[in-house]
Amino acid sequence: MKYTTLFVPLAAIAGFVAAANDYPSDSNGVHGKNSTSSPFDTLPTPSGAPTPSATPSTPVPGPANRRMRRIPYQEGREFECGNLRIQAEDNAYSGFIAGMRDRDGRYIVTKDQSKAAQVKLVDSELLLEPRDQSMGYARIGATFGLVFQQPQPGDNNMEGNSFNYAYVSGTDRTPVGSPATIGRSSFNDATSSRQRIESSIFRFGENKEVLAQWINTNRAAKQVSFAINPDFQLVLSANPGAYVAKFGGKAARVFCTPAPPSRL
C-alpha cells in the first residue's frame, strides 16, 4: 500500500466537514468519508500524515500505555452500563456514543444524551438495549480498518508501535479469545467490505471505564483504547497516539453512565 504526505493549511479547517475533505483516506476512499453532522467543535487534523518510515517505532504516549486494573471475566454475568460517555484524553470535551451510525456503519459521537446508545456488558460483549437494535445488530463490536501497516504488524493485528485500528461498529458475535474472523458488521454491510471482526473484547475497569483488547492472528491479546477521528467516528487502536498522529482527532476514554429517565 502506498502512502503519501498531505499538508493541510490550518486556516482551511473551518469545521469537521472541512477536515473530512483533507482527511487521509484508504485506497477505497472509505476511512473518513460520508461523515455525519455533529455539534462538536472541530477536532485537530495533522499538518501532514507520516509516511511508513516516519511512523514511530516506539509507542506514542496514550491511554493504551496506562496500567489499568480489570474486572476479571465472569462467564454468564451481566453488568448494567447505561449510556457510554466518551471523554477526550485532554478533557477538551465529552459526549456520548450515539445509538445511530454513519452511512459507513461506524458509531459516532453525539452531545445529546437522549440520542446515546444504551448497553449492558454480558460475556465480554456490549449488548445494545432493544430500542437500539433496530439498525440490525444487537451488539457493539469492532471491524478491522482498511488502512494498516505492513509487513508488520500487518492485516488484522494490533501492536503498541503501530497506528493500526478497528472501526467501532455493529457486529455479529465472535467467541471470547478468538482472533478476528470474517463476519457480518455494519461497516462491511455499508461498504461491501469483508473486513474481519471481533465482539467479545470488552471489560469494565475502575469507575466503570470500558476497556478493550484485540486478539491478533497469533492469538496474542493486545490492549486497545478508543480514539475519535476528525469526523467523530470511533476507532480502537493499540496506540491511539500513533493513530491520532497519522489521521487526526483525539485519544479518548469511555465510561458507563446512567441513562436519563426518558431513555429508561
C-alpha positions as semicolon CSV with decimal commas, in nm:
position;residue;x (nm);y (nm);z (nm)
1;M;0,000;0,000;0,000
2;K;0,140;0,340;-0,095
3;Y;0,134;0,631;0,149
4;T;0,159;0,996;0,058
5;T;0,228;1,301;0,273
6;L;-0,055;1,556;0,288
7;F;-0,009;1,917;0,401
8;V;-0,330;2,077;0,525
9;P;-0,333;2,456;0,593
10;L;-0,472;2,519;0,937
11;A;-0,681;2,808;0,807
12;A;-0,863;2,565;0,582
13;I;-1,004;2,373;0,874
14;A;-1,332;2,551;0,941
15;G;-1,514;2,255;1,082
16;F;-1,512;1,880;1,090
17;V;-1,670;1,865;0,742
18;A;-1,379;2,064;0,604
19;A;-1,143;1,840;0,799
20;A;-1,304;1,538;0,638
21;N;-1,217;1,670;0,291
22;D;-0,847;1,674;0,381
23;Y;-0,861;1,353;0,583
24;P;-0,614;1,081;0,477
25;S;-0,815;0,801;0,319
26;D;-0,752;0,441;0,230
27;S;-0,729;0,307;-0,123
28;N;-1,106;0,253;-0,126
29;G;-1,175;0,608;-0,010
30;V;-1,380;0,495;0,289
31;H;-1,188;0,596;0,602
32;G;-1,308;0,947;0,681
33;K;-1,576;0,996;0,413
34;N;-1,955;1,005;0,445
35;S;-1,935;1,197;0,771
36;T;-2,242;1,267;0,984
37;S;-2,308;1,609;1,134
38;S;-2,202;1,658;1,494
39;P;-2,235;1,961;1,726
40;F;-1,875;1,928;1,849
41;D;-1,602;2,180;1,787
42;T;-1,353;2,079;1,519
43;L;-1,110;1,803;1,612
44;P;-0,749;1,860;1,510
45;T;-0,621;1,728;1,179
46;P;-0,243;1,673;1,147
47;S;-0,043;1,907;0,928
48;G;0,092;1,603;0,748
49;A;0,037;1,229;0,758
50;P;0,365;1,048;0,821
51;T;0,499;0,803;0,568
52;P;0,567;0,448;0,696
53;S;0,931;0,536;0,759
54;A;0,821;0,825;0,979
55;T;0,583;0,615;1,183
56;P;0,704;0,590;1,546
57;S;0,899;0,272;1,618
58;T;0,824;0,309;1,989
59;P;0,483;0,364;2,148
60;V;0,348;0,720;2,142
61;P;0,218;0,814;2,488
62;G;-0,153;0,747;2,507
63;P;-0,421;0,567;2,702
64;A;-0,314;0,228;2,566
65;N;0,002;0,258;2,776
66;R;-0,176;0,316;3,109
67;R;-0,179;0,044;3,371
68;M;-0,543;-0,032;3,444
69;R;-0,693;-0,287;3,682
70;R;-0,954;-0,500;3,508
71;I;-1,257;-0,676;3,646
72;P;-1,197;-1,048;3,583
73;Y;-1,404;-1,214;3,312
74;Q;-1,705;-1,389;3,464
75;E;-1,895;-1,612;3,224
76;G;-2,269;-1,560;3,229
77;R;-2,251;-1,244;3,442
78;E;-2,443;-0,937;3,332
79;F;-2,334;-0,585;3,424
80;E;-2,555;-0,283;3,372
81;C;-2,389;0,006;3,195
82;G;-2,641;0,261;3,065
83;N;-2,502;0,512;2,819
84;L;-2,140;0,523;2,701
85;R;-1,985;0,857;2,791
86;I;-1,672;0,943;2,592
87;Q;-1,411;1,179;2,734
88;A;-1,118;1,321;2,536
89;E;-0,782;1,240;2,695
90;D;-0,705;1,613;2,724
91;N;-1,051;1,679;2,874
92;A;-1,125;1,925;2,592
93;Y;-1,479;1,792;2,555
94;S;-1,703;1,497;2,628
95;G;-2,007;1,339;2,469
96;F;-2,177;1,003;2,420
97;I;-2,158;0,714;2,175
98;A;-2,470;0,762;1,966
99;G;-2,730;0,495;1,908
100;M;-2,711;0,577;1,538
101;R;-2,425;0,504;1,299
102;D;-2,296;0,696;0,998
103;R;-2,356;0,590;0,637
104;D;-2,049;0,365;0,651
105;G;-2,183;0,180;0,955
106;R;-1,945;0,334;1,211
107;Y;-2,054;0,458;1,553
108;I;-2,023;0,832;1,605
109;V;-2,023;1,073;1,899
110;T;-2,313;1,297;1,999
111;K;-2,353;1,575;2,255
112;D;-2,718;1,481;2,308
113;Q;-2,750;1,210;2,573
114;S;-3,108;1,140;2,463
115;K;-2,957;1,005;2,137
116;A;-2,695;0,790;2,311
117;A;-2,676;0,412;2,279
118;Q;-2,784;0,216;2,586
119;V;-2,587;-0,102;2,660
120;K;-2,503;-0,369;2,915
121;L;-2,194;-0,590;2,942
122;V;-2,266;-0,963;2,903
123;D;-1,990;-1,222;2,849
124;S;-1,742;-0,952;2,738
125;E;-1,986;-0,810;2,483
126;L;-2,151;-0,466;2,480
127;L;-2,510;-0,566;2,411
128;L;-2,748;-0,296;2,292
129;E;-3,086;-0,249;2,455
130;P;-3,375;-0,347;2,223
131;R;-3,457;0,011;2,121
132;D;-3,104;0,048;1,980
133;Q;-3,111;-0,283;1,791
134;S;-3,339;-0,152;1,517
135;M;-3,041;-0,096;1,287
136;G;-2,981;-0,470;1,251
137;Y;-2,718;-0,555;1,516
138;A;-2,756;-0,650;1,881
139;R;-2,405;-0,558;1,995
140;I;-2,123;-0,306;1,959
141;G;-1,803;-0,466;1,831
142;A;-1,509;-0,374;1,609
143;T;-1,426;-0,416;1,239
144;F;-1,056;-0,405;1,142
145;G;-0,960;-0,095;0,943
146;L;-0,891;-0,072;0,572
147;V;-0,557;0,105;0,622
148;F;-0,283;-0,084;0,809
149;Q;0,094;-0,101;0,843
150;Q;0,273;-0,378;0,657
151;P;0,464;-0,602;0,660
152;Q;0,439;-0,564;1,041
153;P;0,213;-0,583;1,228
154;G;0,008;-0,644;0,914
155;D;-0,359;-0,707;0,845
156;N;-0,588;-0,789;1,141
157;N;-0,314;-0,724;1,401
158;M;-0,256;-0,455;1,663
159;E;0,077;-0,354;1,820
160;G;0,187;-0,078;2,056
161;N;0,414;0,080;1,793
162;S;0,151;0,089;1,517
163;F;-0,138;0,311;1,412
164;N;-0,346;0,005;1,313
165;Y;-0,707;0,044;1,417
166;A;-1,057;-0,106;1,407
167;Y;-1,385;0,075;1,344
168;V;-1,632;0,066;1,634
169;S;-1,936;-0,081;1,462
170;G;-2,223;-0,323;1,494
171;T;-2,104;-0,683;1,451
172;D;-2,207;-1,044;1,472
173;R;-2,087;-1,236;1,778
174;T;-1,733;-1,375;1,798
175;P;-1,617;-1,607;2,082
176;V;-1,411;-1,484;2,376
177;G;-1,039;-1,518;2,294
178;S;-1,097;-1,575;1,923
179;P;-0,881;-1,391;1,667
180;A;-1,058;-1,163;1,420
181;T;-1,283;-1,359;1,191
182;I;-1,471;-1,288;0,870
183;G;-1,826;-1,198;0,962
184;R;-2,109;-0,953;0,928
185;S;-2,074;-0,599;1,054
186;S;-2,250;-0,271;0,993
187;F;-1,932;-0,138;0,829
188;N;-1,897;-0,439;0,599
189;D;-2,265;-0,416;0,504
190;A;-2,246;-0,044;0,424
191;T;-1,921;-0,059;0,225
192;S;-1,944;-0,406;0,068
193;S;-1,622;-0,499;0,251
194;R;-1,503;-0,829;0,401
195;Q;-1,303;-0,694;0,693
196;R;-1,261;-0,919;0,997
197;I;-1,449;-0,854;1,318
198;E;-1,431;-0,911;1,695
199;S;-1,705;-0,862;1,954
200;S;-1,620;-1,037;2,285
201;I;-1,341;-0,795;2,372
202;F;-1,471;-0,563;2,645
203;R;-1,422;-0,534;3,024
204;F;-1,505;-0,282;3,295
205;G;-1,220;-0,110;3,476
206;E;-1,228;0,126;3,772
207;N;-1,519;0,370;3,774
208;K;-1,685;0,154;3,507
209;E;-1,437;0,254;3,243
210;V;-1,487;0,044;2,930
211;L;-1,161;-0,135;2,845
212;A;-1,096;-0,348;2,538
213;Q;-0,850;-0,590;2,386
214;W;-0,787;-0,716;2,033
215;I;-0,687;-1,076;1,961
216;N;-0,415;-1,093;1,694
217;T;-0,388;-1,365;1,433
218;N;-0,130;-1,544;1,654
219;R;-0,389;-1,531;1,939
220;A;-0,189;-1,272;2,135
221;A;-0,420;-1,034;2,322
222;K;-0,336;-0,664;2,277
223;Q;-0,485;-0,391;2,493
224;V;-0,656;-0,131;2,274
225;S;-0,805;0,208;2,355
226;F;-1,051;0,446;2,196
227;A;-0,987;0,740;1,965
228;I;-1,216;0,981;1,782
229;N;-1,122;1,084;1,428
230;P;-1,197;1,429;1,279
231;D;-1,536;1,304;1,153
232;F;-1,632;1,197;1,507
233;Q;-1,623;0,828;1,422
234;L;-1,486;0,594;1,689
235;V;-1,195;0,355;1,649
236;L;-0,991;0,122;1,870
237;S;-0,612;0,114;1,846
238;A;-0,325;-0,033;2,048
239;N;-0,156;0,307;2,008
240;P;-0,416;0,584;1,981
241;G;-0,132;0,837;1,992
242;A;0,010;0,696;1,667
243;Y;-0,339;0,680;1,516
244;V;-0,406;1,046;1,601
245;A;-0,061;1,148;1,471
246;K;-0,148;0,997;1,133
247;F;-0,520;1,063;1,094
248;G;-0,601;1,346;1,335
249;G;-0,859;1,352;1,612
250;K;-0,809;1,275;1,980
251;A;-0,740;0,981;2,206
252;A;-1,035;0,919;2,438
253;R;-1,171;0,713;2,724
254;V;-1,519;0,563;2,757
255;F;-1,722;0,520;3,077
256;C;-2,063;0,381;3,164
257;T;-2,306;0,643;3,291
258;P;-2,672;0,616;3,393
259;A;-2,923;0,674;3,114
260;P;-3,164;0,967;3,161
261;P;-3,518;0,879;3,276
262;S;-3,656;0,943;2,928
263;R;-3,438;0,658;2,796
264;L;-3,516;0,402;3,066
